[in-house]
Amino acid sequence: MAPAPSDRHLSRHPLSRHPSRKPTSGSAEHERWMARALELARAARAGAEVPVGAVVVREGVVLGEAHNRTVADADPTAHAEALAIRAAATALGDWRLLDTTLYVTLEPCAMCAGAIVLARIPTVVYGAADPKAGMGGSLENLLQDARLNHRCEVVTGVLAEASAELLRTFFRERR
């Protein structure tokens, strides 16, 4: 079925909010690595951090993984994605993370989306959407902005409910 005219217009816009790929709930590989990212997110929660986990994978091998550490490190840039990207770049000895996939439990923010684009990560898979800060299609779509020199394939909604519930529980407990 062809997209409605308004959808076609949005998909051509350089800041299209529609990721190139919709959820692929049947992908066992995506679910496997998102489950690992969820384990890391749970570790973040145990340390009183916002529960977000990220894993950078190439050909079935973890190159870098992390969870949020903004509180522990007193560093506003210590997001799971940024830390996992740094670890992967160190493991490879290269800032270009070609042929990798980043799995993250929450849609990347502007800072992390910028790091993803700069690292040339070709595929981003995220769980829960972030309507307030998500730059992978919710608020804006920096990951696929046609004006940039690199764009990512984006897969959304993998283990989304588990990711979202972890975040909801974390914030409910703090109110």
Short mmCIF file of N, CA and C in Angstrom, two decimals:
data_model
loop_
_atom_site.label_atom_id
_atom_site.label_comp_id
_atom_site.label_asym_id
_atom_site.label_seq_id
_atom_site.Cartn_x
_atom_site.Cartn_y
_atom_site.Cartn_z
N MET A 1 0.85 -1.18 0.00
CA MET A 1 0.00 0.00 0.00
C MET A 1 0.88 1.23 0.00
N ALA A 2 0.59 2.17 -0.87
CA ALA A 2 1.37 3.41 -0.97
C ALA A 2 1.06 4.31 0.20
N PRO A 3 2.06 5.05 0.70
CA PRO A 3 1.80 5.97 1.80
C PRO A 3 0.89 7.10 1.35
N ALA A 4 0.17 7.65 2.30
CA ALA A 4 -0.69 8.80 1.99
C ALA A 4 0.18 9.94 1.51
N PRO A 5 -0.36 10.87 0.71
CA PRO A 5 0.45 11.99 0.21
C PRO A 5 1.19 12.73 1.31
N SER A 6 0.54 12.94 2.45
CA SER A 6 1.21 13.66 3.53
C SER A 6 2.40 12.87 4.06
N ASP A 7 2.29 11.52 4.12
CA ASP A 7 3.40 10.68 4.57
C ASP A 7 4.56 10.74 3.58
N ARG A 8 4.26 10.71 2.29
CA ARG A 8 5.32 10.80 1.29
C ARG A 8 6.06 12.12 1.44
N HIS A 9 5.32 13.20 1.71
CA HIS A 9 5.96 14.50 1.87
C HIS A 9 6.92 14.48 3.07
N LEU A 10 6.45 13.91 4.19
CA LEU A 10 7.29 13.86 5.38
C LEU A 10 8.54 13.01 5.17
N SER A 11 8.41 11.91 4.44
CA SER A 11 9.57 11.04 4.27
C SER A 11 10.64 11.68 3.41
N ARG A 12 10.30 12.67 2.60
CA ARG A 12 11.30 13.37 1.79
C ARG A 12 11.91 14.54 2.54
N HIS A 13 11.26 15.01 3.56
CA HIS A 13 11.75 16.15 4.33
C HIS A 13 13.04 15.76 5.03
N PRO A 14 14.06 16.64 5.05
CA PRO A 14 15.33 16.27 5.66
C PRO A 14 15.23 15.96 7.15
N LEU A 15 14.21 16.43 7.81
CA LEU A 15 14.04 16.13 9.23
C LEU A 15 12.86 15.19 9.44
N SER A 16 12.65 14.29 8.49
CA SER A 16 11.53 13.36 8.58
C SER A 16 11.51 12.70 9.95
N ARG A 17 10.34 12.63 10.52
CA ARG A 17 10.19 12.01 11.83
C ARG A 17 9.90 10.53 11.72
N HIS A 18 9.85 10.01 10.51
CA HIS A 18 9.49 8.61 10.31
C HIS A 18 10.74 7.79 10.02
N PRO A 19 11.13 6.92 10.97
CA PRO A 19 12.29 6.07 10.72
C PRO A 19 12.08 5.22 9.47
N SER A 20 13.19 4.81 8.87
CA SER A 20 13.11 4.05 7.62
C SER A 20 12.51 2.67 7.81
N ARG A 21 12.64 2.11 8.99
CA ARG A 21 12.07 0.78 9.23
C ARG A 21 11.22 0.81 10.47
N LYS A 22 10.10 0.17 10.39
CA LYS A 22 9.19 0.05 11.51
C LYS A 22 9.60 -1.17 12.35
N PRO A 23 8.89 -1.43 13.42
CA PRO A 23 9.26 -2.54 14.30
C PRO A 23 9.41 -3.86 13.54
N THR A 24 10.38 -4.63 13.96
CA THR A 24 10.60 -5.96 13.40
C THR A 24 10.58 -6.94 14.55
N SER A 25 9.40 -7.16 15.09
CA SER A 25 9.28 -7.95 16.31
C SER A 25 9.73 -9.39 16.14
N GLY A 26 9.82 -9.90 14.91
CA GLY A 26 10.19 -11.29 14.70
C GLY A 26 11.68 -11.52 14.64
N SER A 27 12.49 -10.50 14.77
CA SER A 27 13.93 -10.67 14.62
C SER A 27 14.56 -11.17 15.91
N ALA A 28 14.94 -12.45 15.91
CA ALA A 28 15.55 -13.04 17.10
C ALA A 28 16.88 -12.39 17.43
N GLU A 29 17.65 -12.01 16.41
CA GLU A 29 18.96 -11.37 16.65
C GLU A 29 18.77 -10.02 17.34
N HIS A 30 17.82 -9.23 16.85
CA HIS A 30 17.56 -7.93 17.48
C HIS A 30 17.10 -8.14 18.92
N GLU A 31 16.23 -9.09 19.14
CA GLU A 31 15.73 -9.33 20.50
C GLU A 31 16.83 -9.83 21.43
N ARG A 32 17.73 -10.63 20.89
CA ARG A 32 18.85 -11.14 21.70
C ARG A 32 19.70 -9.99 22.24
N TRP A 33 20.08 -9.07 21.37
CA TRP A 33 20.95 -7.98 21.79
C TRP A 33 20.19 -6.92 22.58
N MET A 34 18.91 -6.73 22.29
CA MET A 34 18.13 -5.79 23.10
C MET A 34 17.95 -6.34 24.51
N ALA A 35 17.84 -7.66 24.64
CA ALA A 35 17.75 -8.27 25.97
C ALA A 35 19.02 -7.97 26.76
N ARG A 36 20.17 -8.00 26.10
CA ARG A 36 21.42 -7.64 26.79
C ARG A 36 21.40 -6.18 27.20
N ALA A 37 20.92 -5.30 26.31
CA ALA A 37 20.81 -3.88 26.65
C ALA A 37 19.87 -3.68 27.84
N LEU A 38 18.81 -4.47 27.92
CA LEU A 38 17.90 -4.39 29.07
C LEU A 38 18.59 -4.83 30.36
N GLU A 39 19.44 -5.85 30.29
CA GLU A 39 20.22 -6.26 31.48
C GLU A 39 21.07 -5.09 31.97
N LEU A 40 21.69 -4.40 31.04
CA LEU A 40 22.52 -3.24 31.41
C LEU A 40 21.65 -2.13 31.99
N ALA A 41 20.47 -1.93 31.42
CA ALA A 41 19.56 -0.90 31.94
C ALA A 41 19.15 -1.23 33.38
N ARG A 42 18.93 -2.50 33.66
CA ARG A 42 18.58 -2.90 35.03
C ARG A 42 19.74 -2.62 35.98
N ALA A 43 20.96 -2.80 35.51
CA ALA A 43 22.13 -2.48 36.33
C ALA A 43 22.19 -0.98 36.61
N ALA A 44 21.83 -0.18 35.63
CA ALA A 44 21.79 1.28 35.83
C ALA A 44 20.78 1.62 36.91
N ARG A 45 19.61 1.02 36.83
CA ARG A 45 18.56 1.26 37.82
C ARG A 45 19.02 0.90 39.22
N ALA A 46 19.72 -0.21 39.35
CA ALA A 46 20.23 -0.64 40.65
C ALA A 46 21.20 0.39 41.23
N GLY A 47 21.85 1.15 40.36
CA GLY A 47 22.77 2.20 40.79
C GLY A 47 22.14 3.58 40.83
N ALA A 48 20.81 3.63 40.83
CA ALA A 48 20.05 4.88 40.89
C ALA A 48 20.24 5.76 39.67
N GLU A 49 20.61 5.14 38.55
CA GLU A 49 20.74 5.86 37.28
C GLU A 49 19.46 5.64 36.46
N VAL A 50 19.17 6.56 35.55
CA VAL A 50 18.06 6.35 34.63
C VAL A 50 18.36 5.06 33.87
N PRO A 51 17.42 4.10 33.87
CA PRO A 51 17.71 2.76 33.33
C PRO A 51 17.72 2.70 31.80
N VAL A 52 18.89 3.00 31.24
CA VAL A 52 19.10 2.89 29.81
C VAL A 52 20.38 2.07 29.61
N GLY A 53 20.31 1.10 28.71
CA GLY A 53 21.47 0.28 28.38
C GLY A 53 21.70 0.29 26.89
N ALA A 54 22.96 0.12 26.48
CA ALA A 54 23.33 0.13 25.07
C ALA A 54 24.43 -0.89 24.80
N VAL A 55 24.36 -1.48 23.60
CA VAL A 55 25.34 -2.48 23.17
C VAL A 55 25.69 -2.20 21.71
N VAL A 56 26.99 -2.17 21.40
CA VAL A 56 27.45 -2.06 20.02
C VAL A 56 27.97 -3.43 19.60
N VAL A 57 27.42 -3.95 18.50
CA VAL A 57 27.71 -5.30 18.05
C VAL A 57 28.19 -5.28 16.60
N ARG A 58 29.17 -6.13 16.30
CA ARG A 58 29.60 -6.36 14.92
C ARG A 58 29.74 -7.87 14.74
N GLU A 59 29.01 -8.40 13.75
CA GLU A 59 29.08 -9.82 13.41
C GLU A 59 28.94 -10.72 14.63
N GLY A 60 27.99 -10.40 15.49
CA GLY A 60 27.71 -11.23 16.65
C GLY A 60 28.66 -11.07 17.82
N VAL A 61 29.55 -10.09 17.75
CA VAL A 61 30.52 -9.85 18.82
C VAL A 61 30.27 -8.48 19.44
N VAL A 62 30.20 -8.43 20.76
CA VAL A 62 30.04 -7.16 21.47
C VAL A 62 31.36 -6.40 21.42
N LEU A 63 31.31 -5.18 20.89
CA LEU A 63 32.49 -4.31 20.86
C LEU A 63 32.50 -3.33 22.02
N GLY A 64 31.32 -2.96 22.47
CA GLY A 64 31.19 -2.03 23.58
C GLY A 64 29.79 -2.11 24.15
N GLU A 65 29.69 -1.94 25.44
CA GLU A 65 28.38 -1.92 26.09
C GLU A 65 28.47 -1.06 27.34
N ALA A 66 27.33 -0.50 27.71
CA ALA A 66 27.32 0.39 28.87
C ALA A 66 25.89 0.67 29.29
N HIS A 67 25.78 1.23 30.47
CA HIS A 67 24.50 1.79 30.92
C HIS A 67 24.76 3.22 31.34
N ASN A 68 23.69 3.95 31.54
CA ASN A 68 23.84 5.35 31.97
C ASN A 68 24.68 5.43 33.23
N ARG A 69 25.55 6.46 33.27
CA ARG A 69 26.42 6.69 34.43
C ARG A 69 26.51 8.18 34.75
N THR A 70 25.48 8.93 34.42
CA THR A 70 25.55 10.38 34.63
C THR A 70 25.69 10.74 36.11
N VAL A 71 25.01 10.02 36.97
CA VAL A 71 25.09 10.29 38.41
C VAL A 71 26.43 9.81 38.96
N ALA A 72 26.77 8.56 38.68
CA ALA A 72 28.01 7.98 39.22
C ALA A 72 29.25 8.74 38.77
N ASP A 73 29.26 9.20 37.53
CA ASP A 73 30.42 9.90 37.00
C ASP A 73 30.31 11.42 37.12
N ALA A 74 29.18 11.92 37.64
CA ALA A 74 28.93 13.36 37.69
C ALA A 74 29.23 13.98 36.32
N ASP A 75 28.69 13.33 35.28
CA ASP A 75 28.97 13.71 33.90
C ASP A 75 27.68 13.67 33.09
N PRO A 76 27.20 14.83 32.67
CA PRO A 76 25.94 14.85 31.92
C PRO A 76 26.03 14.16 30.56
N THR A 77 27.23 13.88 30.08
CA THR A 77 27.37 13.20 28.79
C THR A 77 27.53 11.69 28.94
N ALA A 78 27.48 11.16 30.14
CA ALA A 78 27.71 9.73 30.36
C ALA A 78 26.44 8.92 30.11
N HIS A 79 25.88 9.08 28.91
CA HIS A 79 24.72 8.30 28.49
C HIS A 79 25.20 6.94 28.01
N ALA A 80 24.34 5.96 28.10
CA ALA A 80 24.68 4.59 27.72
C ALA A 80 25.25 4.51 26.30
N GLU A 81 24.59 5.19 25.36
CA GLU A 81 25.03 5.13 23.96
C GLU A 81 26.44 5.70 23.80
N ALA A 82 26.68 6.85 24.40
CA ALA A 82 27.99 7.50 24.28
C ALA A 82 29.09 6.63 24.87
N LEU A 83 28.82 6.04 26.02
CA LEU A 83 29.82 5.18 26.66
C LEU A 83 30.07 3.90 25.86
N ALA A 84 29.01 3.32 25.33
CA ALA A 84 29.16 2.11 24.51
C ALA A 84 29.92 2.42 23.22
N ILE A 85 29.65 3.57 22.62
CA ILE A 85 30.36 3.99 21.41
C ILE A 85 31.84 4.19 21.70
N ARG A 86 32.15 4.84 22.81
CA ARG A 86 33.56 5.03 23.19
C ARG A 86 34.27 3.70 23.39
N ALA A 87 33.61 2.78 24.06
CA ALA A 87 34.20 1.47 24.31
C ALA A 87 34.43 0.72 23.00
N ALA A 88 33.47 0.79 22.08
CA ALA A 88 33.60 0.11 20.79
C ALA A 88 34.73 0.72 19.97
N ALA A 89 34.83 2.04 19.97
CA ALA A 89 35.90 2.71 19.22
C ALA A 89 37.27 2.32 19.79
N THR A 90 37.36 2.25 21.10
CA THR A 90 38.61 1.83 21.74
C THR A 90 38.94 0.38 21.37
N ALA A 91 37.94 -0.48 21.40
CA ALA A 91 38.16 -1.89 21.07
C ALA A 91 38.64 -2.06 19.63
N LEU A 92 38.12 -1.26 18.73
CA LEU A 92 38.51 -1.35 17.32
C LEU A 92 39.76 -0.53 16.99
N GLY A 93 40.07 0.45 17.84
CA GLY A 93 41.15 1.36 17.53
C GLY A 93 40.81 2.27 16.37
N ASP A 94 39.53 2.57 16.21
CA ASP A 94 39.05 3.39 15.10
C ASP A 94 37.78 4.10 15.52
N TRP A 95 37.64 5.35 15.14
CA TRP A 95 36.43 6.09 15.48
C TRP A 95 35.27 5.74 14.56
N ARG A 96 35.56 5.14 13.42
CA ARG A 96 34.50 4.74 12.49
C ARG A 96 34.01 3.35 12.88
N LEU A 97 32.77 3.28 13.28
CA LEU A 97 32.20 2.00 13.71
C LEU A 97 31.37 1.39 12.58
N LEU A 98 32.05 1.18 11.46
CA LEU A 98 31.41 0.64 10.27
C LEU A 98 30.96 -0.80 10.53
N ASP A 99 29.91 -1.21 9.85
CA ASP A 99 29.40 -2.59 9.94
C ASP A 99 28.99 -2.97 11.36
N THR A 100 28.53 -2.00 12.14
CA THR A 100 28.08 -2.29 13.50
C THR A 100 26.59 -1.99 13.62
N THR A 101 26.04 -2.48 14.70
CA THR A 101 24.66 -2.16 15.08
C THR A 101 24.68 -1.72 16.53
N LEU A 102 24.01 -0.61 16.80
CA LEU A 102 23.84 -0.13 18.17
C LEU A 102 22.44 -0.50 18.64
N TYR A 103 22.38 -1.21 19.75
CA TYR A 103 21.11 -1.55 20.40
C TYR A 103 21.00 -0.69 21.64
N VAL A 104 19.87 -0.01 21.80
CA VAL A 104 19.68 0.84 22.97
C VAL A 104 18.23 0.76 23.41
N THR A 105 18.01 0.74 24.72
CA THR A 105 16.67 0.53 25.24
C THR A 105 15.76 1.73 25.08
N LEU A 106 16.32 2.93 24.92
CA LEU A 106 15.53 4.15 24.76
C LEU A 106 16.03 4.90 23.53
N GLU A 107 15.11 5.44 22.77
CA GLU A 107 15.46 6.22 21.59
C GLU A 107 16.52 7.27 21.93
N PRO A 108 17.57 7.37 21.13
CA PRO A 108 18.66 8.31 21.44
C PRO A 108 18.23 9.78 21.47
N CYS A 109 18.87 10.53 22.37
CA CYS A 109 18.68 11.98 22.47
C CYS A 109 19.53 12.66 21.39
N ALA A 110 19.48 13.97 21.35
CA ALA A 110 20.23 14.73 20.34
C ALA A 110 21.74 14.49 20.46
N MET A 111 22.26 14.50 21.67
CA MET A 111 23.70 14.30 21.86
C MET A 111 24.12 12.92 21.36
N CYS A 112 23.38 11.90 21.76
CA CYS A 112 23.73 10.54 21.37
C CYS A 112 23.51 10.31 19.88
N ALA A 113 22.44 10.87 19.34
CA ALA A 113 22.21 10.74 17.89
C ALA A 113 23.36 11.38 17.13
N GLY A 114 23.85 12.51 17.59
CA GLY A 114 25.01 13.14 16.95
C GLY A 114 26.23 12.25 17.01
N ALA A 115 26.48 11.63 18.15
CA ALA A 115 27.63 10.72 18.29
C ALA A 115 27.47 9.50 17.38
N ILE A 116 26.26 9.00 17.26
CA ILE A 116 25.99 7.85 16.40
C ILE A 116 26.31 8.19 14.94
N VAL A 117 25.84 9.34 14.51
CA VAL A 117 26.10 9.79 13.12
C VAL A 117 27.60 9.99 12.91
N LEU A 118 28.26 10.64 13.84
CA LEU A 118 29.70 10.89 13.70
C LEU A 118 30.51 9.59 13.70
N ALA A 119 30.05 8.58 14.43
CA ALA A 119 30.75 7.30 14.48
C ALA A 119 30.44 6.42 13.26
N ARG A 120 29.55 6.89 12.41
CA ARG A 120 29.18 6.17 11.18
C ARG A 120 28.54 4.81 11.45
N ILE A 121 27.80 4.72 12.56
CA ILE A 121 27.11 3.47 12.88
C ILE A 121 25.97 3.30 11.87
N PRO A 122 25.96 2.21 11.13
CA PRO A 122 24.96 2.08 10.07
C PRO A 122 23.55 1.71 10.53
N THR A 123 23.43 1.00 11.66
CA THR A 123 22.11 0.55 12.09
C THR A 123 21.92 0.83 13.57
N VAL A 124 20.77 1.41 13.89
CA VAL A 124 20.39 1.67 15.28
C VAL A 124 19.07 0.96 15.54
N VAL A 125 19.04 0.18 16.61
CA VAL A 125 17.83 -0.52 17.02
C VAL A 125 17.49 -0.01 18.41
N TYR A 126 16.30 0.54 18.57
CA TYR A 126 15.93 0.99 19.91
C TYR A 126 14.61 0.40 20.35
N GLY A 127 14.45 0.37 21.68
CA GLY A 127 13.24 -0.20 22.27
C GLY A 127 12.14 0.83 22.40
N ALA A 128 12.16 1.58 23.49
CA ALA A 128 11.10 2.55 23.78
C ALA A 128 11.33 3.87 23.05
N ALA A 129 10.27 4.41 22.52
CA ALA A 129 10.32 5.75 21.92
C ALA A 129 10.39 6.79 23.03
N ASP A 130 10.96 7.94 22.71
CA ASP A 130 11.07 9.05 23.66
C ASP A 130 10.45 10.30 23.05
N PRO A 131 9.16 10.52 23.28
CA PRO A 131 8.48 11.65 22.64
C PRO A 131 8.98 13.02 23.08
N LYS A 132 9.68 13.09 24.22
CA LYS A 132 10.17 14.39 24.71
C LYS A 132 11.56 14.73 24.21
N ALA A 133 12.38 13.74 23.90
CA ALA A 133 13.77 14.03 23.52
C ALA A 133 14.30 13.13 22.40
N GLY A 134 13.48 12.23 21.87
CA GLY A 134 13.95 11.26 20.90
C GLY A 134 14.31 11.84 19.54
N MET A 135 15.52 11.55 19.12
CA MET A 135 16.02 12.05 17.83
C MET A 135 16.14 10.93 16.79
N GLY A 136 15.40 9.86 17.00
CA GLY A 136 15.36 8.77 16.04
C GLY A 136 13.99 8.64 15.41
N GLY A 137 13.22 9.71 15.45
CA GLY A 137 11.92 9.69 14.80
C GLY A 137 10.77 10.24 15.64
N SER A 138 10.92 10.34 16.96
CA SER A 138 9.81 10.80 17.79
C SER A 138 9.69 12.33 17.80
N LEU A 139 10.71 13.00 18.33
CA LEU A 139 10.70 14.45 18.36
C LEU A 139 11.19 15.00 17.03
N GLU A 140 12.31 14.49 16.58
CA GLU A 140 12.89 14.77 15.26
C GLU A 140 13.63 13.52 14.84
N ASN A 141 14.32 13.59 13.70
CA ASN A 141 15.02 12.40 13.22
C ASN A 141 16.42 12.75 12.73
N LEU A 142 17.28 13.06 13.67
CA LEU A 142 18.67 13.38 13.36
C LEU A 142 19.41 12.18 12.76
N LEU A 143 19.01 10.99 13.14
CA LEU A 143 19.68 9.79 12.65
C LEU A 143 19.53 9.59 11.14
N GLN A 144 18.51 10.21 10.56
CA GLN A 144 18.26 10.03 9.13
C GLN A 144 18.13 11.36 8.39
N ASP A 145 18.71 12.40 8.93
CA ASP A 145 18.63 13.72 8.31
C ASP A 145 19.43 13.73 7.00
N ALA A 146 18.77 13.98 5.91
CA ALA A 146 19.40 13.93 4.58
C ALA A 146 20.49 14.99 4.40
N ARG A 147 20.51 16.00 5.25
CA ARG A 147 21.53 17.04 5.13
C ARG A 147 22.88 16.61 5.69
N LEU A 148 22.91 15.52 6.43
CA LEU A 148 24.15 15.04 7.04
C LEU A 148 24.86 14.07 6.10
N ASN A 149 26.15 13.86 6.37
CA ASN A 149 26.94 12.99 5.50
C ASN A 149 26.76 11.51 5.80
N HIS A 150 26.07 11.18 6.87
CA HIS A 150 25.81 9.78 7.21
C HIS A 150 24.40 9.68 7.76
N ARG A 151 23.72 8.64 7.38
CA ARG A 151 22.38 8.36 7.89
C ARG A 151 22.33 6.90 8.30
N CYS A 152 21.51 6.63 9.30
CA CYS A 152 21.41 5.28 9.84
C CYS A 152 20.10 4.62 9.41
N GLU A 153 20.16 3.31 9.31
CA GLU A 153 18.92 2.55 9.25
C GLU A 153 18.43 2.51 10.70
N VAL A 154 17.15 2.72 10.90
CA VAL A 154 16.59 2.74 12.25
C VAL A 154 15.52 1.67 12.36
N VAL A 155 15.65 0.82 13.37
CA VAL A 155 14.66 -0.21 13.67
C VAL A 155 14.08 0.14 15.03
N THR A 156 12.78 0.28 15.09
CA THR A 156 12.14 0.74 16.32
C THR A 156 11.30 -0.36 16.97
N GLY A 157 11.09 -0.19 18.26
CA GLY A 157 10.11 -0.99 18.97
C GLY A 157 10.52 -2.38 19.38
N VAL A 158 11.80 -2.72 19.33
CA VAL A 158 12.24 -4.06 19.73
C VAL A 158 12.27 -4.12 21.26
N LEU A 159 11.48 -5.02 21.81
CA LEU A 159 11.28 -5.15 23.26
C LEU A 159 10.90 -3.80 23.88
N ALA A 160 10.09 -3.07 23.16
CA ALA A 160 9.69 -1.72 23.57
C ALA A 160 8.94 -1.70 24.90
N GLU A 161 8.04 -2.63 25.09
CA GLU A 161 7.24 -2.60 26.31
C GLU A 161 8.11 -2.87 27.54
N ALA A 162 9.03 -3.80 27.45
CA ALA A 162 9.93 -4.08 28.58
C ALA A 162 10.80 -2.86 28.87
N SER A 163 11.28 -2.20 27.82
CA SER A 163 12.11 -1.00 28.00
C SER A 163 11.30 0.13 28.62
N ALA A 164 10.11 0.34 28.12
CA ALA A 164 9.25 1.42 28.62
C ALA A 164 8.83 1.16 30.07
N GLU A 165 8.50 -0.09 30.38
CA GLU A 165 8.08 -0.41 31.75
C GLU A 165 9.20 -0.19 32.75
N LEU A 166 10.41 -0.51 32.38
CA LEU A 166 11.56 -0.27 33.26
C LEU A 166 11.70 1.22 33.56
N LEU A 167 11.55 2.04 32.55
CA LEU A 167 11.62 3.50 32.74
C LEU A 167 10.44 4.02 33.57
N ARG A 168 9.22 3.55 33.25
CA ARG A 168 8.04 4.00 34.01
C ARG A 168 8.19 3.67 35.49
N THR A 169 8.63 2.46 35.79
CA THR A 169 8.80 2.04 37.18
C THR A 169 9.85 2.89 37.88
N PHE A 170 10.96 3.13 37.21
CA PHE A 170 12.02 3.95 37.78
C PHE A 170 11.50 5.34 38.16
N PHE A 171 10.80 5.99 37.26
CA PHE A 171 10.34 7.36 37.54
C PHE A 171 9.17 7.37 38.52
N ARG A 172 8.33 6.35 38.50
CA ARG A 172 7.23 6.26 39.47
C ARG A 172 7.78 6.15 40.89
N GLU A 173 8.86 5.39 41.06
CA GLU A 173 9.47 5.22 42.39
C GLU A 173 10.10 6.50 42.91
N ARG A 174 10.42 7.42 42.03
CA ARG A 174 11.06 8.66 42.45
C ARG A 174 10.08 9.78 42.74
N ARG A 175 8.84 9.57 42.45
CA ARG A 175 7.82 10.61 42.71
C ARG A 175 7.33 10.56 44.12
#
